[in-house]
Short mmCIF file of C-alpha atoms in Angstrom, two decimals:
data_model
loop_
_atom_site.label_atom_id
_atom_site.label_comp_id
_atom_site.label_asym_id
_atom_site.label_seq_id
_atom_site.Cartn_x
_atom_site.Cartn_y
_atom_site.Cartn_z
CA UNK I 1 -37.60 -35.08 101.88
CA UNK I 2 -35.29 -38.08 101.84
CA UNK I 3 -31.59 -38.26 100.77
CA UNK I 4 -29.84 -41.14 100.34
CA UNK I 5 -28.15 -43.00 97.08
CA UNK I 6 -29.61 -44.57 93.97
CA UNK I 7 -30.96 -47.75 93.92
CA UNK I 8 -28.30 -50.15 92.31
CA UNK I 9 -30.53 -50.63 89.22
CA UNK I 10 -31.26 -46.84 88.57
CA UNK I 11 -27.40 -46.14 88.42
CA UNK I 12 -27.37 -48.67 86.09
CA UNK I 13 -30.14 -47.74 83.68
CA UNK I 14 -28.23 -44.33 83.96
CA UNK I 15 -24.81 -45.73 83.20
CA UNK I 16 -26.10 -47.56 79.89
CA UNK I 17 -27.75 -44.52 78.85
CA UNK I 18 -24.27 -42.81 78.90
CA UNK I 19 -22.99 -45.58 77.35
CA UNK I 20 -25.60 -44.94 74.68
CA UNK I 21 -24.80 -41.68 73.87
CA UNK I 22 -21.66 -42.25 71.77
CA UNK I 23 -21.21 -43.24 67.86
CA UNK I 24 -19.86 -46.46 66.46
CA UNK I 25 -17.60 -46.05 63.27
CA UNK I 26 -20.28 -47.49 60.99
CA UNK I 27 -22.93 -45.70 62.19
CA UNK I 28 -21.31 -42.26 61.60
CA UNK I 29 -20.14 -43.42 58.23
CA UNK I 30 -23.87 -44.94 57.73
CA UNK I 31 -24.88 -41.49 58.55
CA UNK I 32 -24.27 -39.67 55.19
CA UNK I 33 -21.93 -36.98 56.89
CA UNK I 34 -20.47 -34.92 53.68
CA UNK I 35 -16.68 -34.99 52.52
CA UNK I 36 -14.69 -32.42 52.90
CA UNK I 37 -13.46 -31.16 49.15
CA UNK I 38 -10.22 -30.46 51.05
CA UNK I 39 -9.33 -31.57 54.71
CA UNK I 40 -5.90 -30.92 54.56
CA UNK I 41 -6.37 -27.10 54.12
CA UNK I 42 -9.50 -27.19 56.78
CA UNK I 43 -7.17 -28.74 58.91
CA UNK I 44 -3.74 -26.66 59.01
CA UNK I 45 -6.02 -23.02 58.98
CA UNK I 46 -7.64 -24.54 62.08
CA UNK I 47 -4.58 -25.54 63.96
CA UNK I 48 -3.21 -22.28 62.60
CA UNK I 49 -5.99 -20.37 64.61
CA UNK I 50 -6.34 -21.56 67.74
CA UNK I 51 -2.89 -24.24 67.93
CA UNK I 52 -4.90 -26.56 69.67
CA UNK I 53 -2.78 -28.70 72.45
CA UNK I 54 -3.90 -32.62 73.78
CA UNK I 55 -7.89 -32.62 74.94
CA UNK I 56 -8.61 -28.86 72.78
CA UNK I 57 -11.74 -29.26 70.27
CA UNK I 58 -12.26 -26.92 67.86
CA UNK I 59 -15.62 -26.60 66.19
CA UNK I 60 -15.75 -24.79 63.47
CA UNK I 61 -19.03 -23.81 60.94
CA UNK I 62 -18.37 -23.55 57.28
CA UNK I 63 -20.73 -22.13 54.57
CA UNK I 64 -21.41 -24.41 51.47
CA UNK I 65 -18.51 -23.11 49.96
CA UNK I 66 -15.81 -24.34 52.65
CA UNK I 67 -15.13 -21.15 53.64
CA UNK I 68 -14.65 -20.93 57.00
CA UNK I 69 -17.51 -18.50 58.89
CA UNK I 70 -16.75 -19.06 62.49
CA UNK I 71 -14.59 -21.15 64.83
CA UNK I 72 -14.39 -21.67 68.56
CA UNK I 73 -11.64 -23.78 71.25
CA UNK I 74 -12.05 -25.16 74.31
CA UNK I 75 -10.13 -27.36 76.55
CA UNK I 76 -12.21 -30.44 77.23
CA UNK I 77 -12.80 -30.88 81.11
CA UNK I 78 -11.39 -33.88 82.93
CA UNK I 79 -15.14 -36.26 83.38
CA UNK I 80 -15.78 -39.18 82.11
CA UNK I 81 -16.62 -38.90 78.09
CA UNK I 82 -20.21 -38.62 77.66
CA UNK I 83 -21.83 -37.53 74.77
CA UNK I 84 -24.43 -35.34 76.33
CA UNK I 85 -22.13 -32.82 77.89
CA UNK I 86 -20.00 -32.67 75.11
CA UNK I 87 -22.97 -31.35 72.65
CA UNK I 88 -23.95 -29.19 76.03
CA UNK I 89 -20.60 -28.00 74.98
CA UNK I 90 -20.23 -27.84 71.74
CA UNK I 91 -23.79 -26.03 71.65
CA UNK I 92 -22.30 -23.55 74.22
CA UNK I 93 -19.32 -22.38 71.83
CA UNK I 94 -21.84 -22.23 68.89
CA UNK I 95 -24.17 -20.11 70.70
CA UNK I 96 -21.25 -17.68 71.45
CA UNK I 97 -20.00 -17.54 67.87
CA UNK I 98 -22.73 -17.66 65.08
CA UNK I 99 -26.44 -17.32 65.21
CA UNK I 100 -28.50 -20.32 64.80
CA UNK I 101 -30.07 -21.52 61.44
CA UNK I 102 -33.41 -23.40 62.51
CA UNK I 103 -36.02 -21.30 60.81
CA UNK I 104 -34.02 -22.98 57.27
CA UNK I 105 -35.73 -25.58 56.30
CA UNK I 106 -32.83 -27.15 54.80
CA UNK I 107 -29.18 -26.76 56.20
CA UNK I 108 -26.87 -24.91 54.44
CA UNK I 109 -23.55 -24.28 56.35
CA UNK I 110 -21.70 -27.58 58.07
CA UNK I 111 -20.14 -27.69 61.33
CA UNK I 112 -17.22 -29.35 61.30
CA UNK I 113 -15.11 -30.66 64.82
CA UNK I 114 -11.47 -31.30 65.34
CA UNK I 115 -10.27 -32.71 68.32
CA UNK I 116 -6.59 -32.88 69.69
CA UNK I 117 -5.74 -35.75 71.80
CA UNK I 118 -3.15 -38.31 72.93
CA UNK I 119 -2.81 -41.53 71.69
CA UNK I 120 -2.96 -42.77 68.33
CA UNK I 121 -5.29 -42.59 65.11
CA UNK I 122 -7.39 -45.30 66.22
CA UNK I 123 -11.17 -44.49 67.25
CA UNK I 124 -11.83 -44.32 71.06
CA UNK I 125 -14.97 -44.15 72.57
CA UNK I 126 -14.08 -40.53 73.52
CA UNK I 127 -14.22 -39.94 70.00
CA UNK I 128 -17.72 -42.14 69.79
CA UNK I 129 -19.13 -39.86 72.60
CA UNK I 130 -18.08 -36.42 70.74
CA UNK I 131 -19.17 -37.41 67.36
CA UNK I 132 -22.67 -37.91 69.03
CA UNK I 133 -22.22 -34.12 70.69
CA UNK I 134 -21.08 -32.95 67.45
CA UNK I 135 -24.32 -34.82 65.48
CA UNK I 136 -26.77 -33.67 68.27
CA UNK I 137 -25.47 -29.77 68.62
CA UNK I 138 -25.68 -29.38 64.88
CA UNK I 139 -29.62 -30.48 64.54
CA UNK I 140 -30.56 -27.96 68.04
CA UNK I 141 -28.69 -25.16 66.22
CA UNK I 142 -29.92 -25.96 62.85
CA UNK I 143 -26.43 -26.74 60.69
CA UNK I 144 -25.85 -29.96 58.67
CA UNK I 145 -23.15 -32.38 60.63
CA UNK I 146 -19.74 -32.43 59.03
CA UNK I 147 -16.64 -34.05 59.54
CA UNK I 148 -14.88 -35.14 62.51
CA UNK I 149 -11.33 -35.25 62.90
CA UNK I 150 -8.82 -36.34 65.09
CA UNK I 151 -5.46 -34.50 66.01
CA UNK I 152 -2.92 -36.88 67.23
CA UNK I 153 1.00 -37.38 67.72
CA UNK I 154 0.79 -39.80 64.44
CA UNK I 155 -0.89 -36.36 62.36
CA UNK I 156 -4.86 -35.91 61.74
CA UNK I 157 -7.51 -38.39 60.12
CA UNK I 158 -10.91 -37.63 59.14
CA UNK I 159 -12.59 -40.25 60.86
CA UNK I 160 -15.33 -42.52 58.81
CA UNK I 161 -13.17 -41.35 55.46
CA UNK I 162 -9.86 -43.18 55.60
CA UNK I 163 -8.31 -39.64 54.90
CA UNK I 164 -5.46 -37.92 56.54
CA UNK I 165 -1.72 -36.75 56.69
CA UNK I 166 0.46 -36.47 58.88
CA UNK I 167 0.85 -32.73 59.13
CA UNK I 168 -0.16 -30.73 61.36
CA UNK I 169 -0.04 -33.07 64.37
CA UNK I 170 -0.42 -32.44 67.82
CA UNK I 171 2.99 -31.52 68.68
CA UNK I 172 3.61 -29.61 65.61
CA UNK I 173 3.91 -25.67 65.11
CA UNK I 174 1.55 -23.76 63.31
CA UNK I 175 1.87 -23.51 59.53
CA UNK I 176 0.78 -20.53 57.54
CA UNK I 177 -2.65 -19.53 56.72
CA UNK I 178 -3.34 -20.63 53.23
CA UNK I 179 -5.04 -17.85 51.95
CA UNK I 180 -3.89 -14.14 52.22
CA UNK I 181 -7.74 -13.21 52.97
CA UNK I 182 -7.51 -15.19 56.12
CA UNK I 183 -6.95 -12.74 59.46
CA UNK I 184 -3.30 -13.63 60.71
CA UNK I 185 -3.38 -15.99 64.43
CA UNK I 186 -5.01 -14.44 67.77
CA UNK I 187 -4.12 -15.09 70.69
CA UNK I 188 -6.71 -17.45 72.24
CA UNK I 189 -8.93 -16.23 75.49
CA UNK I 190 -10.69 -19.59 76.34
CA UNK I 191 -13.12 -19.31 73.14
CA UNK I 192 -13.06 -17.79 70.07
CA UNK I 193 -11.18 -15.32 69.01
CA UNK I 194 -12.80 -11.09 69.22
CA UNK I 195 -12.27 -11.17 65.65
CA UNK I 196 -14.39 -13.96 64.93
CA UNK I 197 -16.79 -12.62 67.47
CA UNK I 198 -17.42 -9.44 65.89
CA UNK I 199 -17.14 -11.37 62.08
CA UNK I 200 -20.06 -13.54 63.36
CA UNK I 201 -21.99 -11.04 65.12
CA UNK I 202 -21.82 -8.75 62.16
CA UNK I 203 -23.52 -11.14 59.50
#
């Protein structure tokens, strides 16, 4: 067995394919994700939940409805941005939180991402890299791709759409759940919350 480094050109094939793996604005608006009938109330029960600080995502599946089903946090590890580990990721927290939906033929509920950073509204190619996790999770567990959104100091933006506000943000507290069906905030424990657990396991 021999050790030693990569050849100069293999470390660069590898580097373009990590380059590859992220999504240009018009490609994810080319890519027919569906609108969200209202952002602004997906948004604020989200932050709500799980009060996400700079470099927490969120994903969170929705039935066709809206209404949320499940939702997971995690605090984004300090790597270079690469869309491959973030759908490893993403996939991970799904997994943990609702069962998978590839025997439909069709999907029916949407999982949506929001992801709290610093910096402004602009797209990054952070954000490139996790809109290709988010796209690539949702076909290997069988959900239709949805929205991704950004949480800065400037407020959120539903990138691709044009559409945002400028509360919550990312230094901003909580606002109130919108509904009074919606379970009151838990106290995160590095993932979703027990409640959501045991909602997702039971369905």
């Amino acid at each position: 067995m021999t050790f030693g480094f990569a050849p100069a050109s293999a470390a660069a094939s590898m580097s373009a394919a990590s380059a590859n793996r992220l999504l240009e604005p018009a490609e994810w608006a080319a890519a027919g994700i569906p609108l969200l009938r209202n952002p602004r109330e997906i948004v604020s029960g989200l932050h709500a939940r799980h009060h996400p600080q700079p470099t927490t995502a969120v994903v969170a599946v929705l039935d066709p409805d809206e209404r949320l089903r499940a939702s997971a946090s995690f605090v984004r590890r300090s790597a270079p941005a690469d869309g491959w580990m973030f759908r490893n990721a993403l996939l991970a927290q799904l997994r943990r939180v609702i069962p998978h939906d590839l025997r439909r033929r069709t999907p029916v509920r949407t999982a949506v991402l929001l992801y709290c950073r610093e910096g402004d509204a602009r797209w990054t190619e952070e954000d490139g890299a996790w809109m290709w996790g988010l796209r690539d999770a949702c076909t290997l567990h069988g959900l239709r791709c949805g929205a991704y959104i950004t949480l800065t100091r400037d407020g959120w933006q539903v990138l691709g759409e044009g559409r945002g506000g400028r509360r919550p943000h990312s230094a901003s507290s909580p606002e109130p759940f919108a509904t009074s069906e919606a379970p009151p905030p838990i106290p995160r424990t590095g993932g979703a919350s027990e409640v959501l657990r045991r909602a997702a396991a039971a369905r």
